[in-house]
Amino acid sequence: MPTLHVHKTLWMMIAMLALGVGLAQSPTPAPSSPGGRTGMSDEMRKKLQAYRPVFDLTQSVALMNELDRQKGLAFSKAQAQKLLPLLKGLTTRSDLKPAEADKILSTIEDTILTDAQLQWMDTTRLAREEQLRQRTQAQGQQGQGGVRLPGAPPIGGLGGQRSGQTRQGGSRAGLFQALQEGKPFNPFKEGRAKENLEALIALLGQRAA
């Protein structure tokens, strides 16, 4: 599986965006640092890190919607037939464990997608992570406390779909709360991740027919 090297702090921001909330919107902010900025608790950071495969999978699902529109990189019928059972399974799980997400993502990357498709996804992901880094750095230089990106990326953080809508604020906070409290957590059950997954399943269903 391709390995993406992302700065730890930047990755935490991406994980938060995958939940659909900015760091400054965290329901339980940690005490301010010496510099006056408010961040999340160490415990929450550890939980987010443990769930990294889940957030990586939400990013990949979002990117695959875009991937199919790239010249020469559209999914073949055979690929669609292999992807559909894996993706449909995500809609029925009440709880998506990191190990399960990692297994699904490994299967997709190691046995289904082509090298060219993986290269596009990796390049696109890295480019958008760099854009996010630059935006957050610019905000920091302007003296803003906390990190809250205007026009936050969609679920998966980097999927290229439209930005989040306020009507989803409650469900996003609910997802964050579930993860924070150790309750069943599956970001594909609601919000932007659900929409991205449903769109990809519909696309692949047509391709597989």
mmCIF file of C-alpha atoms in Angstrom, residues 89-192:
data_model
loop_
_atom_site.group_PDB
_atom_site.id
_atom_site.type_symbol
_atom_site.label_atom_id
_atom_site.label_comp_id
_atom_site.label_asym_id
_atom_site.label_seq_id
_atom_site.Cartn_x
_atom_site.Cartn_y
_atom_site.Cartn_z
ATOM 1 C CA GLY A 89 -20.611 -3.510 3.277
ATOM 2 C CA LEU A 90 -19.678 -0.117 4.707
ATOM 3 C CA THR A 91 -23.324 0.972 4.681
ATOM 4 C CA THR A 92 -24.476 -1.825 6.973
ATOM 5 C CA ARG A 93 -21.884 -1.588 9.742
ATOM 6 C CA SER A 94 -22.911 0.248 12.885
ATOM 7 C CA ASP A 95 -19.275 0.344 13.967
ATOM 8 C CA LEU A 96 -16.269 0.544 11.649
ATOM 9 C CA LYS A 97 -13.110 -0.537 13.421
ATOM 10 C CA PRO A 98 -9.686 0.727 12.273
ATOM 11 C CA ALA A 99 -8.506 -2.813 11.515
ATOM 12 C CA GLU A 100 -11.542 -3.406 9.303
ATOM 13 C CA ALA A 101 -11.052 -0.126 7.465
ATOM 14 C CA ASP A 102 -7.365 -0.886 6.959
ATOM 15 C CA LYS A 103 -8.189 -4.300 5.505
ATOM 16 C CA ILE A 104 -10.741 -2.818 3.091
ATOM 17 C CA LEU A 105 -8.385 -0.060 2.006
ATOM 18 C CA SER A 106 -5.522 -2.530 1.533
ATOM 19 C CA THR A 107 -7.737 -4.731 -0.645
ATOM 20 C CA ILE A 108 -8.759 -1.750 -2.783
ATOM 21 C CA GLU A 109 -5.231 -0.418 -3.200
ATOM 22 C CA ASP A 110 -3.354 -3.716 -3.491
ATOM 23 C CA THR A 111 -5.722 -5.796 -5.621
ATOM 24 C CA ILE A 112 -8.189 -3.545 -7.465
ATOM 25 C CA LEU A 113 -6.831 -0.126 -8.409
ATOM 26 C CA THR A 114 -4.152 0.241 -11.071
ATOM 27 C CA ASP A 115 -0.788 1.903 -10.484
ATOM 28 C CA ALA A 116 -1.921 4.898 -12.542
ATOM 29 C CA GLN A 117 -5.102 5.281 -10.492
ATOM 30 C CA LEU A 118 -3.167 5.048 -7.226
ATOM 31 C CA GLN A 119 -0.643 7.599 -8.455
ATOM 32 C CA TRP A 120 -3.395 10.094 -9.247
ATOM 33 C CA MET A 121 -5.011 9.603 -5.840
ATOM 34 C CA ASP A 122 -1.723 9.961 -3.974
ATOM 35 C CA THR A 123 -0.676 13.045 -5.948
ATOM 36 C CA THR A 124 -4.075 14.685 -5.492
ATOM 37 C CA ARG A 125 -4.193 13.888 -1.796
ATOM 38 C CA LEU A 126 -0.725 15.302 -1.166
ATOM 39 C CA ALA A 127 -1.451 18.447 -3.183
ATOM 40 C CA ARG A 128 -4.585 19.166 -1.182
ATOM 41 C CA GLU A 129 -2.881 18.437 2.103
ATOM 42 C CA GLU A 130 -0.252 21.002 1.129
ATOM 43 C CA GLN A 131 -3.007 23.501 0.307
ATOM 44 C CA LEU A 132 -4.525 22.853 3.725
ATOM 45 C CA ARG A 133 -1.149 23.325 5.399
ATOM 46 C CA GLN A 134 -0.632 26.643 3.657
ATOM 47 C CA ARG A 135 -4.116 27.868 4.541
ATOM 48 C CA THR A 136 -3.787 26.976 8.212
ATOM 49 C CA GLN A 137 -0.308 28.505 8.332
ATOM 50 C CA ALA A 138 -1.632 31.717 6.798
ATOM 51 C CA GLN A 139 -4.419 31.837 9.362
ATOM 52 C CA GLY A 140 -1.912 31.353 12.157
ATOM 53 C CA GLN A 141 0.138 34.281 10.891
ATOM 54 C CA GLN A 142 -2.993 36.423 11.013
ATOM 55 C CA GLY A 143 -3.234 35.759 14.738
ATOM 56 C CA GLN A 144 -6.347 33.582 14.755
ATOM 57 C CA GLY A 145 -6.843 31.363 17.766
ATOM 58 C CA GLY A 146 -7.517 27.747 16.949
ATOM 59 C CA VAL A 147 -7.906 26.366 13.451
ATOM 60 C CA ARG A 148 -11.194 26.774 11.652
ATOM 61 C CA LEU A 149 -11.005 26.695 7.897
ATOM 62 C CA PRO A 150 -13.583 28.703 5.972
ATOM 63 C CA GLY A 151 -15.257 26.553 3.328
ATOM 64 C CA ALA A 152 -13.942 23.389 4.999
ATOM 65 C CA PRO A 153 -13.294 20.477 2.654
ATOM 66 C CA PRO A 154 -15.994 17.799 2.387
ATOM 67 C CA ILE A 155 -16.110 14.594 4.363
ATOM 68 C CA GLY A 156 -12.895 12.751 3.815
ATOM 69 C CA GLY A 157 -11.319 16.166 3.948
ATOM 70 C CA LEU A 158 -10.059 16.164 0.402
ATOM 71 C CA GLY A 159 -12.688 14.765 -1.855
ATOM 72 C CA GLY A 160 -13.471 17.659 -4.135
ATOM 73 C CA GLN A 161 -17.223 17.679 -3.454
ATOM 74 C CA ARG A 162 -19.109 20.751 -2.254
ATOM 75 C CA SER A 163 -18.349 22.117 1.201
ATOM 76 C CA GLY A 164 -20.365 21.048 4.243
ATOM 77 C CA GLN A 165 -23.780 22.490 4.951
ATOM 78 C CA THR A 166 -25.070 23.742 8.260
ATOM 79 C CA ARG A 167 -27.962 21.286 8.243
ATOM 80 C CA GLN A 168 -25.407 18.552 8.887
ATOM 81 C CA GLY A 169 -23.866 20.247 11.904
ATOM 82 C CA GLY A 170 -25.777 18.120 14.379
ATOM 83 C CA SER A 171 -24.824 14.814 12.800
ATOM 84 C CA ARG A 172 -21.174 15.891 12.541
ATOM 85 C CA ALA A 173 -21.063 16.774 16.210
ATOM 86 C CA GLY A 174 -22.734 13.445 16.936
ATOM 87 C CA LEU A 175 -20.018 11.559 15.085
ATOM 88 C CA PHE A 176 -17.329 13.398 16.996
ATOM 89 C CA GLN A 177 -19.109 12.728 20.282
ATOM 90 C CA ALA A 178 -19.454 9.017 19.487
ATOM 91 C CA LEU A 179 -15.738 8.721 18.834
ATOM 92 C CA GLN A 180 -14.902 10.764 21.894
ATOM 93 C CA GLU A 181 -17.044 8.564 24.154
ATOM 94 C CA GLY A 182 -16.011 5.238 22.645
ATOM 95 C CA LYS A 183 -19.449 4.524 21.155
ATOM 96 C CA PRO A 184 -20.012 2.731 17.814
ATOM 97 C CA PHE A 185 -18.493 4.910 15.108
ATOM 98 C CA ASN A 186 -19.009 4.684 11.363
ATOM 99 C CA PRO A 187 -18.659 7.985 9.461
ATOM 100 C CA PHE A 188 -20.297 6.376 6.414
ATOM 101 C CA LYS A 189 -23.645 6.226 8.197
ATOM 102 C CA GLU A 190 -24.388 9.952 7.863
ATOM 103 C CA GLY A 191 -23.186 13.281 6.572
ATOM 104 C CA ARG A 192 -20.754 13.879 3.737
#
